[in-house]
PDB file of C-alpha atoms in Angstrom:
ATOM      1  CA  LYS A  44       9.313  26.781   7.455  1.00 70.00           C
ATOM      2  CA  ASN A  45       8.507  23.349   6.038  1.00 79.00           C
ATOM      3  CA  GLN A  46       4.805  23.853   6.708  1.00 82.00           C
ATOM      4  CA  ILE A  47       4.842  27.175   4.878  1.00 82.00           C
ATOM      5  CA  ILE A  48       6.471  25.528   1.846  1.00 83.00           C
ATOM      6  CA  GLU A  49       3.991  22.639   1.935  1.00 84.00           C
ATOM      7  CA  ASN A  50       1.019  25.000   2.166  1.00 82.00           C
ATOM      8  CA  LYS A  51       2.234  26.804  -0.940  1.00 83.00           C
ATOM      9  CA  ILE A  52       2.673  23.499  -2.790  1.00 82.00           C
ATOM     10  CA  LYS A  53      -0.756  22.358  -1.616  1.00 83.00           C
ATOM     11  CA  ARG A  54      -2.402  25.381  -3.233  1.00 82.00           C
ATOM     12  CA  ASP A  55      -1.040  24.200  -6.592  1.00 79.00           C
ATOM     13  CA  PHE A  56      -3.116  21.024  -6.207  1.00 77.00           C
ATOM     14  CA  SER A  57      -6.291  22.794  -5.039  1.00 60.00           C
ATOM     15  CA  ASN A  58      -8.059  22.818  -8.411  1.00 60.00           C
ATOM     16  CA  GLN A  59      -7.981  19.043  -8.827  1.00 67.00           C
ATOM     17  CA  LYS A  60     -11.475  17.557  -8.387  1.00 80.00           C
ATOM     18  CA  ILE A  61     -12.235  14.118  -6.927  1.00 86.00           C
ATOM     19  CA  LYS A  62     -15.582  12.835  -8.229  1.00 87.00           C
ATOM     20  CA  ASP A  63     -16.135   9.458  -6.534  1.00 90.00           C
ATOM     21  CA  LYS A  64     -18.065   9.791  -3.218  1.00 89.00           C
ATOM     22  CA  CYS A  65     -16.007   7.179  -1.355  1.00 91.00           C
ATOM     23  CA  SER A  66     -12.762   8.680  -2.656  1.00 91.00           C
ATOM     24  CA  LYS A  67     -13.839  12.093  -1.357  1.00 90.00           C
ATOM     25  CA  LEU A  68     -14.272  10.708   2.170  1.00 89.00           C
ATOM     26  CA  VAL A  69     -10.965   8.820   2.062  1.00 90.00           C
ATOM     27  CA  LYS A  70      -9.312  12.000   0.754  1.00 89.00           C
ATOM     28  CA  LEU A  71     -10.688  13.941   3.740  1.00 89.00           C
ATOM     29  CA  GLN A  72      -9.141  11.434   6.152  1.00 89.00           C
ATOM     30  CA  TYR A  73      -5.684  11.786   4.636  1.00 89.00           C
ATOM     31  CA  GLU A  74      -5.943  15.557   4.350  1.00 88.00           C
ATOM     32  CA  GLU A  75      -6.466  15.643   8.118  1.00 88.00           C
ATOM     33  CA  ASN A  76      -3.905  12.913   8.842  1.00 86.00           C
ATOM     34  CA  PRO A  77      -1.327  12.608   6.025  1.00 85.00           C
ATOM     35  CA  TYR A  78       0.078   9.091   5.841  1.00 81.00           C
ATOM     36  CA  PRO A  79       2.575   7.771   6.583  1.00 79.00           C
ATOM     37  CA  ARG A  80       4.381  10.134   8.933  1.00 74.00           C
ATOM     38  CA  TRP A  81       8.091   9.588   8.370  1.00 78.00           C
ATOM     39  CA  ARG A  82      11.370  11.260   9.137  1.00 79.00           C
ATOM     40  CA  TYR A  83      13.855   8.772   7.669  1.00 79.00           C
ATOM     41  CA  THR A  84      13.706   6.407   4.726  1.00 79.00           C
ATOM     42  CA  SER A  85      16.023   4.077   2.836  1.00 77.00           C
ATOM     43  CA  LEU A  86      18.311   5.365   0.102  1.00 73.00           C
ATOM     44  CA  PRO A  87      17.065   5.265  -3.507  1.00 81.00           C
ATOM     45  CA  ILE A  88      17.494   1.890  -5.197  1.00 86.00           C
ATOM     46  CA  ASP A  89      20.256   3.050  -7.617  1.00 86.00           C
ATOM     47  CA  GLN A  90      19.961   0.137 -10.050  1.00 87.00           C
ATOM     48  CA  SER A  91      18.964  -0.479 -13.610  1.00 88.00           C
ATOM     49  CA  PHE A  92      15.421  -1.753 -13.932  1.00 87.00           C
ATOM     50  CA  GLN A  93      16.610  -5.227 -14.931  1.00 84.00           C
ATOM     51  CA  SER A  94      18.996  -5.410 -11.951  1.00 86.00           C
ATOM     52  CA  PHE A  95      16.174  -4.350  -9.664  1.00 87.00           C
ATOM     53  CA  ILE A  96      13.902  -7.111 -11.009  1.00 83.00           C
ATOM     54  CA  LYS A  97      16.646  -9.706 -10.607  1.00 81.00           C
ATOM     55  CA  SER A  98      17.305  -8.561  -7.037  1.00 82.00           C
ATOM     56  CA  LYS A  99      13.655  -9.363  -6.263  1.00 80.00           C
ATOM     57  CA  HIS A 100      14.065 -12.913  -7.630  1.00 74.00           C
ATOM     58  CA  LEU A 101      10.983 -12.564  -9.803  1.00 74.00           C
ATOM     59  CA  SER A 102      10.127 -15.477 -12.028  1.00 58.00           C
ATOM     60  CA  ASN A 103       9.764 -13.564 -15.324  1.00 55.00           C
ATOM     61  CA  ASP A 104      12.666 -11.149 -15.164  1.00 52.00           C
ATOM     62  CA  ASN A 105      13.106 -11.159 -18.961  1.00 53.00           C
ATOM     63  CA  SER A 106       9.769  -9.560 -19.807  1.00 57.00           C
ATOM     64  CA  LEU A 107      10.847  -5.914 -19.822  1.00 65.00           C
ATOM     65  CA  LYS A 108      13.931  -4.854 -21.742  1.00 73.00           C
ATOM     66  CA  LYS A 109      13.741  -1.173 -22.626  1.00 80.00           C
ATOM     67  CA  ILE A 110      15.976   1.867 -22.553  1.00 82.00           C
ATOM     68  CA  ASN A 111      13.534   4.063 -20.623  1.00 89.00           C
ATOM     69  CA  TYR A 112      10.810   3.028 -18.207  1.00 93.00           C
ATOM     70  CA  GLU A 113       7.554   4.717 -17.268  1.00 95.00           C
ATOM     71  CA  ILE A 114       6.632   4.083 -13.630  1.00 96.00           C
ATOM     72  CA  LEU A 115       3.388   4.892 -11.826  1.00 98.00           C
ATOM     73  CA  ILE A 116       3.126   5.067  -8.028  1.00 98.00           C
ATOM     74  CA  ALA A 117      -0.629   4.993  -7.459  1.00 97.00           C
ATOM     75  CA  GLY A 118      -1.318   6.240  -3.951  1.00 95.00           C
ATOM     76  CA  CYS A 119       2.117   7.640  -3.158  1.00 94.00           C
ATOM     77  CA  GLY A 120       1.019   9.255   0.124  1.00 92.00           C
ATOM     78  CA  THR A 121       3.781  11.318   1.691  1.00 92.00           C
ATOM     79  CA  GLY A 122       6.397  10.039  -0.743  1.00 92.00           C
ATOM     80  CA  HIS A 123       8.136   7.245   1.150  1.00 90.00           C
ATOM     81  CA  GLN A 124       8.057   5.009  -1.949  1.00 92.00           C
ATOM     82  CA  VAL A 125       8.857   7.900  -4.275  1.00 94.00           C
ATOM     83  CA  VAL A 126      12.295   8.244  -2.705  1.00 93.00           C
ATOM     84  CA  GLN A 127      12.948   4.504  -3.003  1.00 92.00           C
ATOM     85  CA  TYR A 128      11.901   4.032  -6.636  1.00 94.00           C
ATOM     86  CA  SER A 129      13.320   7.327  -7.906  1.00 94.00           C
ATOM     87  CA  GLY A 130      16.745   5.692  -8.020  1.00 92.00           C
ATOM     88  CA  ILE A 131      15.780   3.254 -10.779  1.00 92.00           C
ATOM     89  CA  ARG A 132      17.907   4.408 -13.681  1.00 90.00           C
ATOM     90  CA  ASN A 133      16.360   5.677 -16.906  1.00 90.00           C
ATOM     91  CA  SER A 134      12.924   5.971 -15.346  1.00 93.00           C
ATOM     92  CA  ASN A 135      10.209   8.602 -15.344  1.00 95.00           C
ATOM     93  CA  ILE A 136       7.779   8.461 -12.433  1.00 96.00           C
ATOM     94  CA  CYS A 137       4.205   9.688 -12.102  1.00 97.00           C
ATOM     95  CA  ALA A 138       3.159   9.780  -8.434  1.00 97.00           C
ATOM     96  CA  ILE A 139      -0.528  10.268  -7.671  1.00 96.00           C
ATOM     97  CA  ASP A 140      -2.560  10.562  -4.487  1.00 95.00           C
ATOM     98  CA  LEU A 141      -5.976  11.729  -3.281  1.00 93.00           C
ATOM     99  CA  SER A 142      -4.501  13.859  -0.503  1.00 92.00           C
ATOM    100  CA  ALA A 143      -2.970  17.237  -1.380  1.00 91.00           C
ATOM    101  CA  SER A 144      -1.560  17.403   2.169  1.00 92.00           C
ATOM    102  CA  SER A 145       0.309  14.135   1.674  1.00 93.00           C
ATOM    103  CA  LEU A 146       1.477  15.158  -1.785  1.00 94.00           C
ATOM    104  CA  SER A 147       2.786  18.509  -0.569  1.00 93.00           C
ATOM    105  CA  PHE A 148       5.013  16.706   1.949  1.00 92.00           C
ATOM    106  CA  ALA A 149       6.156  14.281  -0.774  1.00 93.00           C
ATOM    107  CA  LYS A 150       6.914  17.035  -3.270  1.00 94.00           C
ATOM    108  CA  ARG A 151       8.812  19.141  -0.731  1.00 92.00           C
ATOM    109  CA  THR A 152      11.027  16.228   0.337  1.00 92.00           C
ATOM    110  CA  ALA A 153      11.621  15.214  -3.297  1.00 92.00           C
ATOM    111  CA  TYR A 154      12.819  18.768  -4.013  1.00 92.00           C
ATOM    112  CA  GLU A 155      15.084  18.757  -0.952  1.00 91.00           C
ATOM    113  CA  LEU A 156      16.575  15.404  -1.992  1.00 91.00           C
ATOM    114  CA  GLU A 157      17.072  16.718  -5.557  1.00 92.00           C
ATOM    115  CA  ILE A 158      14.850  14.027  -7.061  1.00 93.00           C
ATOM    116  CA  LYS A 159      14.128  15.225 -10.590  1.00 92.00           C
ATOM    117  CA  ASN A 160      12.448  12.291 -12.370  1.00 95.00           C
ATOM    118  CA  VAL A 161       9.073  12.494 -10.559  1.00 96.00           C
ATOM    119  CA  ASN A 162       5.898  14.399 -11.375  1.00 95.00           C
ATOM    120  CA  PHE A 163       3.126  14.612  -8.763  1.00 96.00           C
ATOM    121  CA  PHE A 164      -0.614  14.623  -9.441  1.00 95.00           C
ATOM    122  CA  ASN A 165      -3.508  15.093  -7.029  1.00 94.00           C
ATOM    123  CA  MET A 166      -6.006  12.596  -8.449  1.00 94.00           C
ATOM    124  CA  ASP A 167      -8.062   9.453  -7.982  1.00 95.00           C
ATOM    125  CA  ILE A 168      -6.889   6.067  -9.287  1.00 96.00           C
ATOM    126  CA  LEU A 169     -10.276   5.898 -11.028  1.00 96.00           C
ATOM    127  CA  ASP A 170      -9.264   8.904 -13.152  1.00 94.00           C
ATOM    128  CA  ILE A 171      -5.768   7.732 -14.064  1.00 95.00           C
ATOM    129  CA  ASN A 172      -6.619   7.598 -17.776  1.00 94.00           C
ATOM    130  CA  VAL A 173      -6.512  11.431 -17.944  1.00 92.00           C
ATOM    131  CA  LEU A 174      -2.718  11.221 -17.789  1.00 93.00           C
ATOM    132  CA  ASN A 175      -2.886   9.665 -21.264  1.00 95.00           C
ATOM    133  CA  LYS A 176       0.137   7.443 -20.570  1.00 95.00           C
ATOM    134  CA  LYS A 177       1.004   3.759 -20.487  1.00 96.00           C
ATOM    135  CA  PHE A 178       3.303   2.377 -17.806  1.00 97.00           C
ATOM    136  CA  ASP A 179       5.886  -0.396 -17.651  1.00 94.00           C
ATOM    137  CA  PHE A 180       5.733  -0.700 -13.870  1.00 95.00           C
ATOM    138  CA  ILE A 181       2.883   0.208 -11.515  1.00 97.00           C
ATOM    139  CA  ILE A 182       3.177   0.261  -7.720  1.00 97.00           C
ATOM    140  CA  CYS A 183      -0.082   0.426  -5.757  1.00 98.00           C
ATOM    141  CA  SER A 184       0.547  -0.591  -2.171  1.00 95.00           C
ATOM    142  CA  GLY A 185      -2.112  -0.181   0.507  1.00 92.00           C
ATOM    143  CA  CYS A 186      -4.617   1.739  -1.624  1.00 95.00           C
ATOM    144  CA  LEU A 187      -7.024  -0.532  -3.486  1.00 97.00           C
ATOM    145  CA  HIS A 188      -8.485  -1.932  -0.258  1.00 96.00           C
ATOM    146  CA  HIS A 189      -9.570   1.585   0.758  1.00 95.00           C
ATOM    147  CA  MET A 190     -11.688   2.016  -2.369  1.00 95.00           C
ATOM    148  CA  GLN A 191     -15.408   1.297  -2.414  1.00 94.00           C
ATOM    149  CA  LYS A 192     -14.855  -1.228  -5.225  1.00 96.00           C
ATOM    150  CA  PRO A 193     -11.218  -2.377  -5.252  1.00 97.00           C
ATOM    151  CA  GLU A 194     -11.650  -4.249  -8.528  1.00 97.00           C
ATOM    152  CA  GLU A 195     -12.663  -1.006 -10.241  1.00 97.00           C
ATOM    153  CA  GLY A 196      -9.399   0.490  -9.076  1.00 97.00           C
ATOM    154  CA  LEU A 197      -7.475  -2.525 -10.335  1.00 98.00           C
ATOM    155  CA  LYS A 198      -9.175  -2.307 -13.733  1.00 98.00           C
ATOM    156  CA  SER A 199      -8.270   1.366 -13.937  1.00 97.00           C
ATOM    157  CA  LEU A 200      -4.602   0.505 -13.314  1.00 98.00           C
ATOM    158  CA  LEU A 201      -4.607  -2.365 -15.801  1.00 98.00           C
ATOM    159  CA  ASN A 202      -5.987  -0.032 -18.468  1.00 97.00           C
ATOM    160  CA  VAL A 203      -2.754   1.981 -18.293  1.00 98.00           C
ATOM    161  CA  LEU A 204      -0.344  -0.950 -17.797  1.00 97.00           C
ATOM    162  CA  ASN A 205       1.586  -2.133 -20.847  1.00 93.00           C
ATOM    163  CA  ASP A 206       0.839  -5.704 -21.913  1.00 90.00           C
ATOM    164  CA  ASP A 207       4.245  -6.892 -20.695  1.00 87.00           C
ATOM    165  CA  GLY A 208       4.172  -4.577 -17.681  1.00 91.00           C
ATOM    166  CA  LEU A 209       4.866  -5.357 -14.049  1.00 93.00           C
ATOM    167  CA  LEU A 210       2.354  -4.699 -11.276  1.00 96.00           C
ATOM    168  CA  TYR A 211       3.103  -4.525  -7.547  1.00 97.00           C
ATOM    169  CA  ILE A 212       0.092  -4.297  -5.228  1.00 97.00           C
ATOM    170  CA  GLY A 213      -0.411  -4.425  -1.464  1.00 97.00           C
ATOM    171  CA  LEU A 214      -3.701  -5.732  -0.046  1.00 98.00           C
ATOM    172  CA  TYR A 215      -4.816  -6.559   3.496  1.00 97.00           C
ATOM    173  CA  SER A 216      -5.059 -10.176   4.634  1.00 97.00           C
ATOM    174  CA  LYS A 217      -8.375 -11.154   6.240  1.00 97.00           C
ATOM    175  CA  ILE A 218      -6.717 -13.838   8.376  1.00 97.00           C
ATOM    176  CA  ALA A 219      -3.903 -11.585   9.603  1.00 96.00           C
ATOM    177  CA  ARG A 220      -6.235  -8.735  10.535  1.00 96.00           C
ATOM    178  CA  ILE A 221      -8.777 -10.614  12.665  1.00 96.00           C
ATOM    179  CA  GLU A 222      -7.950  -8.541  15.765  1.00 96.00           C
ATOM    180  CA  ILE A 223      -8.050  -5.290  13.797  1.00 96.00           C
ATOM    181  CA  HIS A 224     -11.449  -6.227  12.382  1.00 95.00           C
ATOM    182  CA  TRP A 225     -12.668  -6.934  15.921  1.00 97.00           C
ATOM    183  CA  VAL A 226     -11.519  -3.497  17.118  1.00 97.00           C
ATOM    184  CA  ARG A 227     -13.126  -1.795  14.126  1.00 96.00           C
ATOM    185  CA  GLN A 228     -16.407  -3.545  14.989  1.00 96.00           C
ATOM    186  CA  TYR A 229     -15.972  -2.451  18.634  1.00 97.00           C
ATOM    187  CA  ILE A 230     -15.575   1.160  17.483  1.00 97.00           C
ATOM    188  CA  LYS A 231     -18.681   0.860  15.320  1.00 95.00           C
ATOM    189  CA  LYS A 232     -20.741  -0.792  18.067  1.00 96.00           C
ATOM    190  CA  HIS A 233     -19.851   1.918  20.596  1.00 96.00           C
ATOM    191  CA  SER A 234     -20.235   4.743  18.044  1.00 96.00           C
ATOM    192  CA  ILE A 235     -16.745   6.132  18.691  1.00 96.00           C
ATOM    193  CA  GLU A 236     -16.246   9.073  16.360  1.00 95.00           C
ATOM    194  CA  VAL A 237     -12.889  10.097  14.951  1.00 93.00           C
ATOM    195  CA  SER A 238     -11.246  12.788  17.056  1.00 93.00           C
ATOM    196  CA  GLU A 239      -7.909  13.278  18.782  1.00 92.00           C
ATOM    197  CA  ALA A 240      -9.589  13.031  22.196  1.00 96.00           C
ATOM    198  CA  ASN A 241     -11.335   9.774  21.303  1.00 96.00           C
ATOM    199  CA  MET A 242      -8.171   8.247  19.887  1.00 95.00           C
ATOM    200  CA  ILE A 243      -6.266   9.092  23.090  1.00 96.00           C
ATOM    201  CA  LYS A 244      -9.078   7.656  25.197  1.00 97.00           C
ATOM    202  CA  LEU A 245      -9.237   4.443  23.175  1.00 97.00           C
ATOM    203  CA  ARG A 246      -5.465   3.938  23.255  1.00 97.00           C
ATOM    204  CA  LYS A 247      -5.443   4.329  27.044  1.00 97.00           C
ATOM    205  CA  LYS A 248      -8.239   1.783  27.298  1.00 97.00           C
ATOM    206  CA  MET A 249      -6.300  -0.645  25.109  1.00 97.00           C
ATOM    207  CA  LEU A 250      -3.161  -0.312  27.233  1.00 97.00           C
ATOM    208  CA  LYS A 251      -5.060  -1.085  30.447  1.00 97.00           C
ATOM    209  CA  SER A 252      -7.196  -3.879  29.008  1.00 97.00           C
ATOM    210  CA  SER A 253      -6.488  -7.604  29.197  1.00 96.00           C
ATOM    211  CA  ASN A 254      -8.523  -8.177  26.028  1.00 97.00           C
ATOM    212  CA  SER A 255      -6.339 -10.116  23.566  1.00 96.00           C
ATOM    213  CA  ASN A 256      -7.608  -8.144  20.563  1.00 97.00           C
ATOM    214  CA  PHE A 257      -6.685  -4.846  22.201  1.00 97.00           C
ATOM    215  CA  LYS A 258      -3.299  -6.223  23.274  1.00 96.00           C
ATOM    216  CA  GLU A 259      -2.483  -7.219  19.698  1.00 95.00           C
ATOM    217  CA  ILE A 260      -3.105  -3.659  18.505  1.00 96.00           C
ATOM    218  CA  THR A 261      -0.791  -2.189  21.164  1.00 96.00           C
ATOM    219  CA  ARG A 262       2.072  -4.279  19.718  1.00 94.00           C
ATOM    220  CA  SER A 263       1.727  -2.606  16.324  1.00 92.00           C
ATOM    221  CA  ILE A 264       4.003   0.276  15.296  1.00 90.00           C
ATOM    222  CA  ASP A 265       0.814   1.970  14.047  1.00 91.00           C
ATOM    223  CA  PHE A 266      -0.401   2.293  17.640  1.00 95.00           C
ATOM    224  CA  PHE A 267       2.061   5.089  18.399  1.00 91.00           C
ATOM    225  CA  SER A 268       1.043   8.003  16.149  1.00 88.00           C
ATOM    226  CA  PHE A 269      -2.313   9.579  15.344  1.00 88.00           C
ATOM    227  CA  SER A 270      -2.043   9.237  11.572  1.00 87.00           C
ATOM    228  CA  ARG A 271      -1.013   5.578  11.779  1.00 90.00           C
ATOM    229  CA  PHE A 272      -3.548   4.736  14.505  1.00 94.00           C
ATOM    230  CA  ARG A 273      -6.356   6.329  12.533  1.00 93.00           C
ATOM    231  CA  ASP A 274      -5.279   4.472   9.418  1.00 92.00           C
ATOM    232  CA  LEU A 275      -5.208   1.210  11.371  1.00 94.00           C
ATOM    233  CA  VAL A 276      -8.592   1.166  13.120  1.00 95.00           C
ATOM    234  CA  PHE A 277     -10.557   4.285  12.123  1.00 94.00           C
ATOM    235  CA  ASN A 278     -10.100   4.111   8.371  1.00 92.00           C
ATOM    236  CA  PHE A 279     -13.243   5.169   6.548  1.00 89.00           C
ATOM    237  CA  GLN A 280     -13.155   2.255   4.102  1.00 90.00           C
ATOM    238  CA  GLU A 281     -11.387  -1.091   4.304  1.00 93.00           C
ATOM    239  CA  HIS A 282     -11.629  -4.408   2.477  1.00 96.00           C
ATOM    240  CA  ASN A 283      -9.745  -7.541   3.501  1.00 97.00           C
ATOM    241  CA  PHE A 284      -8.916 -10.489   1.259  1.00 97.00           C
ATOM    242  CA  ASN A 285      -7.939 -14.136   1.422  1.00 97.00           C
ATOM    243  CA  ILE A 286      -5.599 -15.906  -0.974  1.00 97.00           C
ATOM    244  CA  PHE A 287      -8.385 -17.690  -2.865  1.00 96.00           C
ATOM    245  CA  GLN A 288      -9.969 -14.312  -3.590  1.00 97.00           C
ATOM    246  CA  LEU A 289      -6.640 -13.055  -4.896  1.00 97.00           C
ATOM    247  CA  LYS A 290      -6.262 -16.162  -7.066  1.00 97.00           C
ATOM    248  CA  ASN A 291      -9.704 -15.640  -8.586  1.00 97.00           C
ATOM    249  CA  ILE A 292      -9.031 -11.954  -9.264  1.00 97.00           C
ATOM    250  CA  PHE A 293      -5.708 -12.717 -10.957  1.00 97.00           C
ATOM    251  CA  GLU A 294      -7.337 -15.353 -13.174  1.00 97.00           C
ATOM    252  CA  LYS A 295     -10.238 -13.028 -14.018  1.00 97.00           C
ATOM    253  CA  TYR A 296      -7.887 -10.314 -15.289  1.00 96.00           C
ATOM    254  CA  ASN A 297      -5.316 -12.654 -16.849  1.00 95.00           C
ATOM    255  CA  LEU A 298      -2.582 -11.693 -14.381  1.00 95.00           C
ATOM    256  CA  THR A 299       0.355 -13.960 -13.635  1.00 93.00           C
ATOM    257  CA  PHE A 300       1.343 -14.190  -9.965  1.00 95.00           C
ATOM    258  CA  ILE A 301       5.133 -14.050  -9.784  1.00 93.00           C
ATOM    259  CA  GLY A 302       5.753 -13.936  -6.059  1.00 93.00           C
ATOM    260  CA  PHE A 303       5.193 -12.282  -2.691  1.00 95.00           C
ATOM    261  CA  ASP A 304       7.523  -9.515  -1.607  1.00 92.00           C
ATOM    262  CA  ARG A 305       8.781  -8.825   1.933  1.00 90.00           C
ATOM    263  CA  VAL A 306       8.544 -12.435   3.054  1.00 92.00           C
ATOM    264  CA  SER A 307      11.346 -13.007   5.564  1.00 92.00           C
ATOM    265  CA  SER A 308      13.997 -15.630   4.919  1.00 93.00           C
ATOM    266  CA  ILE A 309      12.839 -17.510   8.032  1.00 95.00           C
ATOM    267  CA  VAL A 310       9.250 -17.671   6.764  1.00 96.00           C
ATOM    268  CA  MET A 311      10.427 -18.733   3.306  1.00 95.00           C
ATOM    269  CA  GLN A 312      12.564 -21.508   4.794  1.00 96.00           C
ATOM    270  CA  ARG A 313       9.567 -22.816   6.704  1.00 97.00           C
ATOM    271  CA  PHE A 314       7.416 -22.568   3.593  1.00 97.00           C
ATOM    272  CA  LYS A 315       9.928 -24.474   1.427  1.00 97.00           C
ATOM    273  CA  LYS A 316      10.342 -27.116   4.087  1.00 97.00           C
ATOM    274  CA  ARG A 317       6.612 -27.788   3.904  1.00 97.00           C
ATOM    275  CA  PHE A 318       6.398 -27.407   0.101  1.00 97.00           C
ATOM    276  CA  PRO A 319       9.864 -28.462  -1.118  1.00 96.00           C
ATOM    277  CA  TYR A 320       9.134 -28.890  -4.824  1.00 93.00           C
ATOM    278  CA  ASP A 321      10.430 -26.477  -7.496  1.00 93.00           C
ATOM    279  CA  ASN A 322       8.570 -23.170  -7.835  1.00 92.00           C
ATOM    280  CA  SER A 323       6.153 -23.895  -4.987  1.00 96.00           C
ATOM    281  CA  GLU A 324       6.572 -20.240  -3.959  1.00 95.00           C
ATOM    282  CA  TYR A 325       4.580 -19.303  -7.070  1.00 94.00           C
ATOM    283  CA  ASP A 326       1.680 -21.586  -6.168  1.00 96.00           C
ATOM    284  CA  LEU A 327      -1.084 -19.679  -4.388  1.00 97.00           C
ATOM    285  CA  ASN A 328      -2.713 -22.934  -3.268  1.00 97.00           C
ATOM    286  CA  CYS A 329       0.415 -23.676  -1.237  1.00 97.00           C
ATOM    287  CA  TRP A 330       0.433 -20.195   0.265  1.00 98.00           C
ATOM    288  CA  ASN A 331      -3.224 -20.562   1.192  1.00 97.00           C
ATOM    289  CA  GLU A 332      -2.457 -23.723   3.182  1.00 97.00           C
ATOM    290  CA  PHE A 333       0.606 -22.136   4.758  1.00 98.00           C
ATOM    291  CA  GLU A 334      -1.269 -19.000   5.857  1.00 97.00           C
ATOM    292  CA  LYS A 335      -4.007 -21.082   7.517  1.00 96.00           C
ATOM    293  CA  ASP A 336      -1.397 -22.540   9.872  1.00 96.00           C
ATOM    294  CA  ASN A 337       0.642 -19.327  10.109  1.00 96.00           C
ATOM    295  CA  PRO A 338      -1.995 -16.563  10.278  1.00 96.00           C
ATOM    296  CA  LYS A 339       0.449 -13.693  10.861  1.00 95.00           C
ATOM    297  CA  THR A 340       2.562 -14.436   7.778  1.00 96.00           C
ATOM    298  CA  PHE A 341       1.102 -11.390   6.012  1.00 97.00           C
ATOM    299  CA  ALA A 342       0.543  -9.238   9.099  1.00 93.00           C
ATOM    300  CA  SER A 343       1.367  -6.005   7.271  1.00 90.00           C
ATOM    301  CA  MET A 344      -0.375  -7.031   4.035  1.00 95.00           C
ATOM    302  CA  TYR A 345      -0.024  -9.239   0.972  1.00 98.00           C
ATOM    303  CA  ASN A 346       2.778  -7.581  -1.017  1.00 97.00           C
ATOM    304  CA  ILE A 347       2.209  -9.081  -4.438  1.00 97.00           C
ATOM    305  CA  TRP A 348       4.119  -9.120  -7.720  1.00 96.00           C
TER     306      TRP A 348
END
């Protein structure tokens, strides 16, 4: 039943055209393997925007004081984040994604959960200007690093972000993904094409192998489903970053770094013990030193405000 509903929804997105060549190939991947596969998610936030910002302990929580907020989720996938952010009071959300298959799942679940403040669009981040809107808050987690030129994607987002707006992006860490990079090079060297049979064969090889790079992959939650495994090591396009690169990008586009998200309390305690002065958590030079000695700090990705 759900698949029938999603197929009908998907047809509504069928006339949307993706122009960029790299985006077309990434779109194909997520049409075949919508991402992420999920069955359960957290409840909507259910807070005012200002309360939400304060709960994140952001350093400039006085920048946005409005009655209504325009929110963009750029690369919403199957809607996991849509459910979470839909609870922000007095907000209107635009959720976009390359994959009509992912969007159809997201739209169906939003309807079932009676989420009414979200509109879905099948489109490329590079074409976001066609919405003819400005946003107070943009979430783009795990998308820019799959673009041929991530900075072009960032510029596209900044063009629709209000001057006092808040940006949340997720980018892969080069240090944290050393083993993943090694496996991706292994796949390239051995010309392993993407198929269900090849993914099964490679996973079996990893489980039997004593190779430390393979073993690291088998510990990841992404190892255990086709869509996640493909996203992890067979992704068509992937860029990794280090903190100095992030620092340079932020300075280039006049962005103010106001903190990392999803850093555990244990990690933060260790960080503050090493850098005990006020506001050291907003100093990317400190984080660069810390990550060198703690390479798995950003194992999932840099989640950046």
